[in-house]
């Protein structure tokens, strides 16, 4: 039952980088308000904004053996994405694994569990989005799998899907949809710019979006 | 059932500003240890300390339409205070709405739900206290109400009540009590200053507050 | 039932300081992956890394009277460690108590409950690891005990045990084991340094730790 | 700050009894989908369905003194409704207090905290809806208030409001609206009866409520 | 973005019924310890043990419109499986929808949200496994989708997958694997029977499974 | 680090049985309101009321190997008490282990994790108090320890301590204090009987306990 899939599809690097620039909230809207991981996934430090191809890991609770296996599968621009097979907040990952992952060009870690050595990780500039920070270590007794489909923090993720992460959280874009989502995201960013100017000048969303008739039709009363 | 109340009472601006300077913990003590919102309400960035008159919003889960309506009701010095009608962690509010709210003099947002674009909000200096950070967007399908009584994070809040928020969390002061609470808060701050000096010099609270007899009477033993 | 134990054993200061330098994750591994407090215990600001002898406090929910009693028992280099007798997130501790504790050489507070005045505490450089930040105050009506055995955030702690705390959380080292744990921790740090260099150069953990045969034996397949 | 309000308004008993028969879900819908307490409020045993006038209690965490005070204020047909001033799961109430409350005609307890002696309470037929079951006892050191406005499990409740509770949870009806809500609830029950017959016969809600055009207009596609 | 898939694959009814008899824990083991939904999914009453083909529903938070659409897609022996697009504990489903679903042969509901009318549902014998019980109702404003892939309580579920549910919780079996899993489950049940007899007679698992050498090899000491 | 302690002290059986009859709430009060495990520990079925000597188990997350080891250490009248070394809700225990434990006279299980086969356990009359019900199974890869001190659901427990459990939850009595606690508990039960009669007759706790002067002294006002 324990497998490592060696060849995975990846979206073009330029698309991935474009999605990183668009950011999580915009990407999520651009693909129809879907793909957000649960909001308990928080960055260990603020300010990072990254995207990468998912190298997925399915690991037993309290066992981080598969991280070593997954690191060998990394290509520059990838992100590690780990889901335990049952809820666990142990610290699966620390500065040594980060050193190894960075040596292979890894851009960060998304983990529905815990992480440790967070001060070192911040100093190294290795961003992590996790459910917990925990010094509690793990064992290396039971294999899991790498690059199999997983569910991480409420979202189904396939190896090679594009993961975008920033201070707002984490969103997954299916690999085959990445290019279309980027186009929609960029369109959205351009439209937002125009709206921002009008709103900053004091115009109201009620008027810009012509909401007053619809609100009245649904029964809103001013008293 | 959906209404917008246009005229709300407000406390004098000088009183509101005084309460902001006193801070949440002091204000809470000054009014008899009451009014604190649940401790899960956390600032999206540290260091902000504000107060304002509450423009209240009752909104359906996952629907942020009423924020546009509420923004029109803002006066300079107000705070938006949103409670969903059932628990929800969606990101109701982001940088565009903040741009609009700031254009009307809004000092921040208190929301018993989620917020997004937090990096932008920090850059703009628009403080938010929320239950969650989430990129998950909302719809605009069902009206709610503005400036009606709400319960936000465990506290009953009326439109025009004074909200004080800082790194310790959020407290509500009833509009009619704001002036009296400020006087009590300032008295408290003065008294604390004297105590701080004595404590810093090594005197013990046990002696300053004469606690030893009461502790002995309640049976405390030293062994 | 309310007692204050005045004389407690303490580990040598040099050992305590060595454990602080080693940090929580390393100390936890060095003593056999034990002693971590629950991961909900978070620092109120990042970057502090301390160790000290535990002055323990058992306090009723919503009653901080015993903190005043405990402060008198502090010696330079100690840490306050408070566990409520039932779950509570009230703000038991703020800047005045911190002023008093610092005047006696206290290095910080570990509290399985809430804390307040966190902006002041950060400015003063008084670190706290807590379950919550809450402005909600407490009463002084019911005594508890000081320097008795407690369970704090899932770990049994005796007065005089060494507590190590940093951005990864909090770990307890039994007072009698502190020296041995420090030796093991320092050995571990030295070994990690060598591994870090090899991993940074691109060598894989799979090879450094010779994991491939064991993984194959447990059935891992590459496809 | 500690008060007991002796005279409170109450809705007519026949109205209260009618609301009990309608049940929580129907009453909640009949008053416009409002008034439900948080879903963590669960019955200690299934099958009870009651309504009564709220005798409200604001109590400190871990202190049940006010329950004795509140029991003197009970009239036959009332319900006790307790909210602690900060989150607490202690067992405030057990079989002795229930014996006393039943002797005065009390119909049950709604408590945003813990309860104990639940086997006895079930045997006595005294229903409780609570956040927790906990044997952890309380002290009697700090007064609170009786029949003041409280927020219990997310809802603002005034003394004399009608509380309806069954296996679905708890809902509050403002005292002045109770009669109108009962009329709406009874209308709703009658309408549901007719729908139930049609649905049981295999007719679809899609057709009974004529939903197909609206769904198509909003873009629903069958594939 | 809102679609209803009308034709879905289903496992043979005899296989589904066999999986129901095997029960959740056995099925989960038989397929390699995978497929369990989060343990917060609890039955609204004990004793039900069912299996069925999943008719999946993706619904907005607080909006139950799609349940009406899904019911039309039910065939006898199916189970409804609903996942909201963001966390929500509203009561999406009650006795009227259950009446309609039963009229079409539905065997129950799995819902990562709330349910209401639970006393009626129990009386009707319509089992539900849910995250919450809540009387809080929903709106019908925003379409979702039916028979699309969803993630429900941590598991990816496709329309037509077999869902097994009993007092231990809920497990999903991929439709294509259902027959093989049933064979493995039945083998397991037979093996357990033999072990049960030996254990009941006082033989130890340590001896039946020959665990003593492995434990000694891993360093277990008796003192 | 993995040990099994074979000889443990036990309280006299008559004392243990007396504590079972007194029940959790009374025992907890009789020993000074201490010893309750967290209120999330719930019985898998209602009505059981047991006591026994603790055979303690420290187990890794997701690994139930030590249960087999612990069962060999059971004597008639014992209870198994398991704490995972980090939070875990897996189903460590089911009907086969219960069969084995019952064959050795075990009275039940207290587990700060999950349990499964709960329908069978109820049918067998084997009571369990647990944090979760979960079909998710465990591995047998990493040893833990038996009869070492543990912290279970917030309480420090030594092997041989008396555990009392009923519908109110679980309480631990130190083995050396068991006899004194029983005497205090029985005294308490006798006193409660007298009070119950007076309360049932309509006398108020305010008068029986003479609370009115103390309440007035603390400032309670009737309005």
PDB file of C-alpha atoms in Angstrom, chain D:
ATOM      1  CA  UNK D   1     -23.037  45.429  40.764  1.00  0.00           C
ATOM      2  CA  UNK D   2     -24.835  42.336  42.089  1.00  0.00           C
ATOM      3  CA  UNK D   3     -28.587  42.613  41.861  1.00  0.00           C
ATOM      4  CA  UNK D   4     -31.665  40.438  41.981  1.00  0.00           C
ATOM      5  CA  UNK D   5     -34.628  41.712  40.018  1.00  0.00           C
ATOM      6  CA  UNK D   6     -37.750  40.389  41.704  1.00  0.00           C
ATOM      7  CA  UNK D   7     -40.526  41.278  39.309  1.00  0.00           C
ATOM      8  CA  UNK D   8     -40.247  40.127  35.743  1.00  0.00           C
ATOM      9  CA  UNK D   9     -42.802  40.017  32.934  1.00  0.00           C
ATOM     10  CA  UNK D  10     -43.966  36.600  31.795  1.00  0.00           C
ATOM     11  CA  UNK D  11     -45.865  35.471  28.706  1.00  0.00           C
ATOM     12  CA  UNK D  12     -49.256  33.791  29.238  1.00  0.00           C
ATOM     13  CA  UNK D  13     -48.894  30.157  30.267  1.00  0.00           C
ATOM     14  CA  UNK D  14     -51.048  28.947  27.372  1.00  0.00           C
ATOM     15  CA  UNK D  15     -48.731  30.679  24.912  1.00  0.00           C
ATOM     16  CA  UNK D  16     -45.696  29.144  26.544  1.00  0.00           C
ATOM     17  CA  UNK D  17     -47.249  25.692  26.432  1.00  0.00           C
ATOM     18  CA  UNK D  18     -48.160  26.146  22.794  1.00  0.00           C
ATOM     19  CA  UNK D  19     -44.578  27.057  21.961  1.00  0.00           C
ATOM     20  CA  UNK D  20     -43.363  23.927  23.760  1.00  0.00           C
ATOM     21  CA  UNK D  21     -45.661  21.809  21.587  1.00  0.00           C
ATOM     22  CA  UNK D  22     -44.422  23.505  18.398  1.00  0.00           C
ATOM     23  CA  UNK D  23     -40.804  22.661  19.199  1.00  0.00           C
ATOM     24  CA  UNK D  24     -37.543  24.461  18.652  1.00  0.00           C
ATOM     25  CA  UNK D  25     -37.097  24.171  14.872  1.00  0.00           C
ATOM     26  CA  UNK D  26     -40.616  25.347  14.098  1.00  0.00           C
ATOM     27  CA  UNK D  27     -40.519  28.237  16.580  1.00  0.00           C
ATOM     28  CA  UNK D  28     -37.173  29.348  15.183  1.00  0.00           C
ATOM     29  CA  UNK D  29     -38.549  29.403  11.628  1.00  0.00           C
ATOM     30  CA  UNK D  30     -41.797  31.039  12.732  1.00  0.00           C
ATOM     31  CA  UNK D  31     -39.935  34.035  14.119  1.00  0.00           C
ATOM     32  CA  UNK D  32     -37.779  34.514  11.028  1.00  0.00           C
ATOM     33  CA  UNK D  33     -34.922  32.055  11.586  1.00  0.00           C
ATOM     34  CA  UNK D  34     -33.592  33.746  14.673  1.00  0.00           C
ATOM     35  CA  UNK D  35     -33.064  33.043  18.358  1.00  0.00           C
ATOM     36  CA  UNK D  36     -31.236  29.680  18.309  1.00  0.00           C
ATOM     37  CA  UNK D  37     -28.580  29.207  20.953  1.00  0.00           C
ATOM     38  CA  UNK D  38     -25.259  27.708  19.755  1.00  0.00           C
ATOM     39  CA  UNK D  39     -25.496  24.080  18.728  1.00  0.00           C
ATOM     40  CA  UNK D  40     -23.067  22.997  21.445  1.00  0.00           C
ATOM     41  CA  UNK D  41     -25.986  23.257  23.888  1.00  0.00           C
ATOM     42  CA  UNK D  42     -27.116  19.638  24.163  1.00  0.00           C
ATOM     43  CA  UNK D  43     -29.730  17.883  26.296  1.00  0.00           C
ATOM     44  CA  UNK D  44     -28.383  15.588  29.031  1.00  0.00           C
ATOM     45  CA  UNK D  45     -31.035  13.054  27.970  1.00  0.00           C
ATOM     46  CA  UNK D  46     -33.193  12.812  24.871  1.00  0.00           C
ATOM     47  CA  UNK D  47     -36.935  13.179  24.581  1.00  0.00           C
ATOM     48  CA  UNK D  48     -37.689  16.207  26.752  1.00  0.00           C
ATOM     49  CA  UNK D  49     -39.558  19.080  25.079  1.00  0.00           C
ATOM     50  CA  UNK D  50     -40.264  22.064  27.309  1.00  0.00           C
ATOM     51  CA  UNK D  51     -40.853  25.802  27.394  1.00  0.00           C
ATOM     52  CA  UNK D  52     -40.801  28.293  30.220  1.00  0.00           C
ATOM     53  CA  UNK D  53     -40.159  31.868  31.270  1.00  0.00           C
ATOM     54  CA  UNK D  54     -36.474  32.594  31.738  1.00  0.00           C
ATOM     55  CA  UNK D  55     -35.169  33.349  35.210  1.00  0.00           C
ATOM     56  CA  UNK D  56     -31.716  34.537  34.154  1.00  0.00           C
ATOM     57  CA  UNK D  57     -28.490  34.150  36.101  1.00  0.00           C
ATOM     58  CA  UNK D  58     -25.152  35.859  35.491  1.00  0.00           C
ATOM     59  CA  UNK D  59     -22.522  33.948  37.487  1.00  0.00           C
ATOM     60  CA  UNK D  60     -18.741  34.110  37.826  1.00  0.00           C
ATOM     61  CA  UNK D  61     -16.714  31.211  36.391  1.00  0.00           C
ATOM     62  CA  UNK D  62     -16.642  28.313  38.841  1.00  0.00           C
ATOM     63  CA  UNK D  63     -19.067  29.892  41.324  1.00  0.00           C
ATOM     64  CA  UNK D  64     -22.651  28.682  41.655  1.00  0.00           C
ATOM     65  CA  UNK D  65     -23.810  30.814  44.558  1.00  0.00           C
ATOM     66  CA  UNK D  66     -26.383  32.650  42.465  1.00  0.00           C
ATOM     67  CA  UNK D  67     -28.301  29.464  41.694  1.00  0.00           C
ATOM     68  CA  UNK D  68     -29.528  29.406  45.282  1.00  0.00           C
ATOM     69  CA  UNK D  69     -30.597  33.015  44.954  1.00  0.00           C
ATOM     70  CA  UNK D  70     -32.319  32.405  41.637  1.00  0.00           C
ATOM     71  CA  UNK D  71     -34.342  29.451  42.890  1.00  0.00           C
ATOM     72  CA  UNK D  72     -36.169  31.728  45.330  1.00  0.00           C
ATOM     73  CA  UNK D  73     -37.296  33.813  42.331  1.00  0.00           C
ATOM     74  CA  UNK D  74     -38.829  30.863  40.465  1.00  0.00           C
ATOM     75  CA  UNK D  75     -42.531  30.586  39.776  1.00  0.00           C
ATOM     76  CA  UNK D  76     -44.167  27.418  38.478  1.00  0.00           C
ATOM     77  CA  UNK D  77     -43.475  27.130  34.748  1.00  0.00           C
ATOM     78  CA  UNK D  78     -40.153  28.953  34.808  1.00  0.00           C
ATOM     79  CA  UNK D  79     -36.802  27.784  33.438  1.00  0.00           C
ATOM     80  CA  UNK D  80     -33.432  28.661  34.916  1.00  0.00           C
ATOM     81  CA  UNK D  81     -31.000  30.132  32.358  1.00  0.00           C
ATOM     82  CA  UNK D  82     -27.386  30.571  33.457  1.00  0.00           C
ATOM     83  CA  UNK D  83     -24.501  32.265  31.636  1.00  0.00           C
ATOM     84  CA  UNK D  84     -21.065  32.446  33.233  1.00  0.00           C
ATOM     85  CA  UNK D  85     -19.227  35.749  32.856  1.00  0.00           C
ATOM     86  CA  UNK D  86     -16.415  33.931  31.102  1.00  0.00           C
ATOM     87  CA  UNK D  87     -16.194  30.467  29.515  1.00  0.00           C
ATOM     88  CA  UNK D  88     -16.350  27.672  32.095  1.00  0.00           C
ATOM     89  CA  UNK D  89     -17.353  24.012  31.979  1.00  0.00           C
ATOM     90  CA  UNK D  90     -17.667  23.341  35.724  1.00  0.00           C
ATOM     91  CA  UNK D  91     -20.628  21.402  37.058  1.00  0.00           C
ATOM     92  CA  UNK D  92     -22.664  24.251  38.584  1.00  0.00           C
ATOM     93  CA  UNK D  93     -25.815  22.215  39.189  1.00  0.00           C
ATOM     94  CA  UNK D  94     -26.732  18.766  40.447  1.00  0.00           C
ATOM     95  CA  UNK D  95     -29.502  16.753  42.028  1.00  0.00           C
ATOM     96  CA  UNK D  96     -29.872  18.796  45.219  1.00  0.00           C
ATOM     97  CA  UNK D  97     -30.387  22.058  43.365  1.00  0.00           C
ATOM     98  CA  UNK D  98     -32.744  20.242  40.997  1.00  0.00           C
ATOM     99  CA  UNK D  99     -34.762  18.966  43.959  1.00  0.00           C
ATOM    100  CA  UNK D 100     -35.077  22.517  45.214  1.00  0.00           C
ATOM    101  CA  UNK D 101     -35.951  23.933  41.797  1.00  0.00           C
ATOM    102  CA  UNK D 102     -38.576  21.246  41.153  1.00  0.00           C
ATOM    103  CA  UNK D 103     -40.157  21.989  44.513  1.00  0.00           C
ATOM    104  CA  UNK D 104     -40.874  25.469  43.129  1.00  0.00           C
ATOM    105  CA  UNK D 105     -42.269  24.261  39.813  1.00  0.00           C
ATOM    106  CA  UNK D 106     -39.189  24.768  37.677  1.00  0.00           C
ATOM    107  CA  UNK D 107     -39.279  23.004  34.293  1.00  0.00           C
ATOM    108  CA  UNK D 108     -35.586  22.726  33.585  1.00  0.00           C
ATOM    109  CA  UNK D 109     -32.207  24.412  33.231  1.00  0.00           C
ATOM    110  CA  UNK D 110     -30.358  25.985  30.307  1.00  0.00           C
ATOM    111  CA  UNK D 111     -26.699  26.475  31.222  1.00  0.00           C
ATOM    112  CA  UNK D 112     -23.760  27.664  29.103  1.00  0.00           C
ATOM    113  CA  UNK D 113     -21.430  25.683  31.373  1.00  0.00           C
ATOM    114  CA  UNK D 114     -21.469  22.231  33.003  1.00  0.00           C
ATOM    115  CA  UNK D 115     -23.924  20.146  35.010  1.00  0.00           C
ATOM    116  CA  UNK D 116     -23.505  16.976  37.090  1.00  0.00           C
ATOM    117  CA  UNK D 117     -25.481  14.151  38.701  1.00  0.00           C
ATOM    118  CA  UNK D 118     -26.936  13.603  35.258  1.00  0.00           C
ATOM    119  CA  UNK D 119     -28.138  10.084  36.019  1.00  0.00           C
ATOM    120  CA  UNK D 120     -30.148  11.403  38.961  1.00  0.00           C
ATOM    121  CA  UNK D 121     -31.492  14.334  36.953  1.00  0.00           C
ATOM    122  CA  UNK D 122     -32.728  11.954  34.290  1.00  0.00           C
ATOM    123  CA  UNK D 123     -34.362   9.734  36.912  1.00  0.00           C
ATOM    124  CA  UNK D 124     -36.046  12.810  38.411  1.00  0.00           C
ATOM    125  CA  UNK D 125     -37.234  13.977  34.997  1.00  0.00           C
ATOM    126  CA  UNK D 126     -35.476  17.326  35.319  1.00  0.00           C
ATOM    127  CA  UNK D 127     -34.210  18.252  31.842  1.00  0.00           C
ATOM    128  CA  UNK D 128     -31.014  20.232  31.290  1.00  0.00           C
ATOM    129  CA  UNK D 129     -29.420  21.659  28.162  1.00  0.00           C
ATOM    130  CA  UNK D 130     -25.754  22.384  28.762  1.00  0.00           C
ATOM    131  CA  UNK D 131     -22.364  22.960  27.164  1.00  0.00           C
ATOM    132  CA  UNK D 132     -20.765  20.206  29.214  1.00  0.00           C
ATOM    133  CA  UNK D 133     -21.283  17.442  31.734  1.00  0.00           C
ATOM    134  CA  UNK D 134     -18.698  17.772  34.476  1.00  0.00           C
ATOM    135  CA  UNK D 135     -18.363  16.530  38.034  1.00  0.00           C
ATOM    136  CA  UNK D 136     -15.962  19.406  38.768  1.00  0.00           C
ATOM    137  CA  UNK D 137     -17.616  21.421  41.533  1.00  0.00           C
ATOM    138  CA  UNK D 138     -17.793  25.137  42.202  1.00  0.00           C
ATOM    139  CA  UNK D 139     -17.286  27.568  45.073  1.00  0.00           C
ATOM    140  CA  UNK D 140     -19.664  30.087  46.676  1.00  0.00           C
ATOM    141  CA  UNK D 141     -17.483  33.183  47.062  1.00  0.00           C
ATOM    142  CA  UNK D 142     -18.552  35.848  44.581  1.00  0.00           C
ATOM    143  CA  UNK D 143     -22.100  37.064  43.967  1.00  0.00           C
ATOM    144  CA  UNK D 144     -23.502  37.545  40.476  1.00  0.00           C
ATOM    145  CA  UNK D 145     -26.942  38.756  39.418  1.00  0.00           C
ATOM    146  CA  UNK D 146     -30.413  37.325  38.832  1.00  0.00           C
ATOM    147  CA  UNK D 147     -32.951  38.428  36.237  1.00  0.00           C
ATOM    148  CA  UNK D 148     -30.592  40.829  34.474  1.00  0.00           C
ATOM    149  CA  UNK D 149     -30.037  40.695  30.690  1.00  0.00           C
ATOM    150  CA  UNK D 150     -27.495  37.994  29.772  1.00  0.00           C
ATOM    151  CA  UNK D 151     -25.916  36.495  26.680  1.00  0.00           C
ATOM    152  CA  UNK D 152     -26.243  32.714  26.844  1.00  0.00           C
ATOM    153  CA  UNK D 153     -24.626  30.566  24.154  1.00  0.00           C
ATOM    154  CA  UNK D 154     -24.695  33.422  21.657  1.00  0.00           C
ATOM    155  CA  UNK D 155     -28.190  34.817  22.288  1.00  0.00           C
ATOM    156  CA  UNK D 156     -29.203  37.882  24.263  1.00  0.00           C
ATOM    157  CA  UNK D 157     -31.834  36.810  26.828  1.00  0.00           C
ATOM    158  CA  UNK D 158     -33.921  39.000  29.115  1.00  0.00           C
ATOM    159  CA  UNK D 159     -35.682  37.724  32.206  1.00  0.00           C
ATOM    160  CA  UNK D 160     -39.163  36.594  31.225  1.00  0.00           C
ATOM    161  CA  UNK D 161     -38.286  35.723  27.647  1.00  0.00           C
ATOM    162  CA  UNK D 162     -39.732  32.385  26.594  1.00  0.00           C
ATOM    163  CA  UNK D 163     -37.211  29.585  26.189  1.00  0.00           C
ATOM    164  CA  UNK D 164     -38.139  26.515  24.157  1.00  0.00           C
ATOM    165  CA  UNK D 165     -35.907  23.445  24.304  1.00  0.00           C
ATOM    166  CA  UNK D 166     -36.006  19.969  22.815  1.00  0.00           C
ATOM    167  CA  UNK D 167     -33.667  17.441  21.178  1.00  0.00           C
ATOM    168  CA  UNK D 168     -32.782  20.015  18.482  1.00  0.00           C
ATOM    169  CA  UNK D 169     -31.436  22.494  21.028  1.00  0.00           C
ATOM    170  CA  UNK D 170     -32.703  25.755  22.508  1.00  0.00           C
ATOM    171  CA  UNK D 171     -34.394  28.864  21.117  1.00  0.00           C
ATOM    172  CA  UNK D 172     -35.361  32.142  22.786  1.00  0.00           C
ATOM    173  CA  UNK D 173     -38.549  34.074  21.980  1.00  0.00           C
ATOM    174  CA  UNK D 174     -38.797  37.666  23.211  1.00  0.00           C
ATOM    175  CA  UNK D 175     -41.575  37.891  25.783  1.00  0.00           C
ATOM    176  CA  UNK D 176     -43.462  40.573  23.845  1.00  0.00           C
ATOM    177  CA  UNK D 177     -43.390  38.534  20.643  1.00  0.00           C
ATOM    178  CA  UNK D 178     -44.396  35.198  22.121  1.00  0.00           C
ATOM    179  CA  UNK D 179     -48.049  35.297  21.165  1.00  0.00           C
ATOM    180  CA  UNK D 180     -47.386  36.333  17.569  1.00  0.00           C
ATOM    181  CA  UNK D 181     -44.725  33.702  17.218  1.00  0.00           C
ATOM    182  CA  UNK D 182     -47.090  31.023  18.481  1.00  0.00           C
ATOM    183  CA  UNK D 183     -49.683  31.990  15.856  1.00  0.00           C
ATOM    184  CA  UNK D 184     -47.052  31.846  13.122  1.00  0.00           C
ATOM    185  CA  UNK D 185     -45.739  28.547  14.442  1.00  0.00           C
ATOM    186  CA  UNK D 186     -49.148  26.931  14.457  1.00  0.00           C
ATOM    187  CA  UNK D 187     -49.764  28.134  10.903  1.00  0.00           C
ATOM    188  CA  UNK D 188     -46.469  26.615   9.916  1.00  0.00           C
ATOM    189  CA  UNK D 189     -47.262  23.282  11.539  1.00  0.00           C
ATOM    190  CA  UNK D 190     -50.524  23.057   9.643  1.00  0.00           C
ATOM    191  CA  UNK D 191     -48.826  23.838   6.342  1.00  0.00           C
ATOM    192  CA  UNK D 192     -46.138  21.258   6.998  1.00  0.00           C
ATOM    193  CA  UNK D 193     -48.714  18.575   7.562  1.00  0.00           C
ATOM    194  CA  UNK D 194     -50.050  18.979   4.047  1.00  0.00           C
ATOM    195  CA  UNK D 195     -46.583  18.975   2.550  1.00  0.00           C
ATOM    196  CA  UNK D 196     -45.610  15.886   4.472  1.00  0.00           C
ATOM    197  CA  UNK D 197     -48.441  13.940   2.907  1.00  0.00           C
ATOM    198  CA  UNK D 198     -47.476  14.976  -0.601  1.00  0.00           C
ATOM    199  CA  UNK D 199     -43.773  14.278  -0.036  1.00  0.00           C
ATOM    200  CA  UNK D 200     -44.543  10.873   1.466  1.00  0.00           C
ATOM    201  CA  UNK D 201     -46.487  10.086  -1.682  1.00  0.00           C
ATOM    202  CA  UNK D 202     -43.369  10.709  -3.743  1.00  0.00           C
ATOM    203  CA  UNK D 203     -43.992  14.209  -4.993  1.00  0.00           C
ATOM    204  CA  UNK D 204     -40.790  16.242  -5.096  1.00  0.00           C
ATOM    205  CA  UNK D 205     -40.039  19.483  -3.277  1.00  0.00           C
ATOM    206  CA  UNK D 206     -38.712  20.711  -6.643  1.00  0.00           C
ATOM    207  CA  UNK D 207     -42.277  20.565  -7.911  1.00  0.00           C
ATOM    208  CA  UNK D 208     -44.278  21.367  -4.782  1.00  0.00           C
ATOM    209  CA  UNK D 209     -42.297  24.581  -4.296  1.00  0.00           C
ATOM    210  CA  UNK D 210     -41.862  25.202  -8.045  1.00  0.00           C
ATOM    211  CA  UNK D 211     -38.085  25.473  -7.742  1.00  0.00           C
ATOM    212  CA  UNK D 212     -37.071  24.373 -11.250  1.00  0.00           C
ATOM    213  CA  UNK D 213     -37.356  27.753 -12.989  1.00  0.00           C
ATOM    214  CA  UNK D 214     -35.457  29.595 -10.267  1.00  0.00           C
ATOM    215  CA  UNK D 215     -32.689  26.988 -10.290  1.00  0.00           C
ATOM    216  CA  UNK D 216     -32.390  27.165 -14.058  1.00  0.00           C
ATOM    217  CA  UNK D 217     -32.312  30.956 -13.914  1.00  0.00           C
ATOM    218  CA  UNK D 218     -29.397  30.776 -11.483  1.00  0.00           C
ATOM    219  CA  UNK D 219     -27.511  28.543 -13.892  1.00  0.00           C
ATOM    220  CA  UNK D 220     -28.040  24.991 -12.663  1.00  0.00           C
ATOM    221  CA  UNK D 221     -27.213  22.483 -15.427  1.00  0.00           C
ATOM    222  CA  UNK D 222     -28.111  18.801 -15.650  1.00  0.00           C
ATOM    223  CA  UNK D 223     -25.435  16.669 -17.356  1.00  0.00           C
TER     224      UNK D 223
END
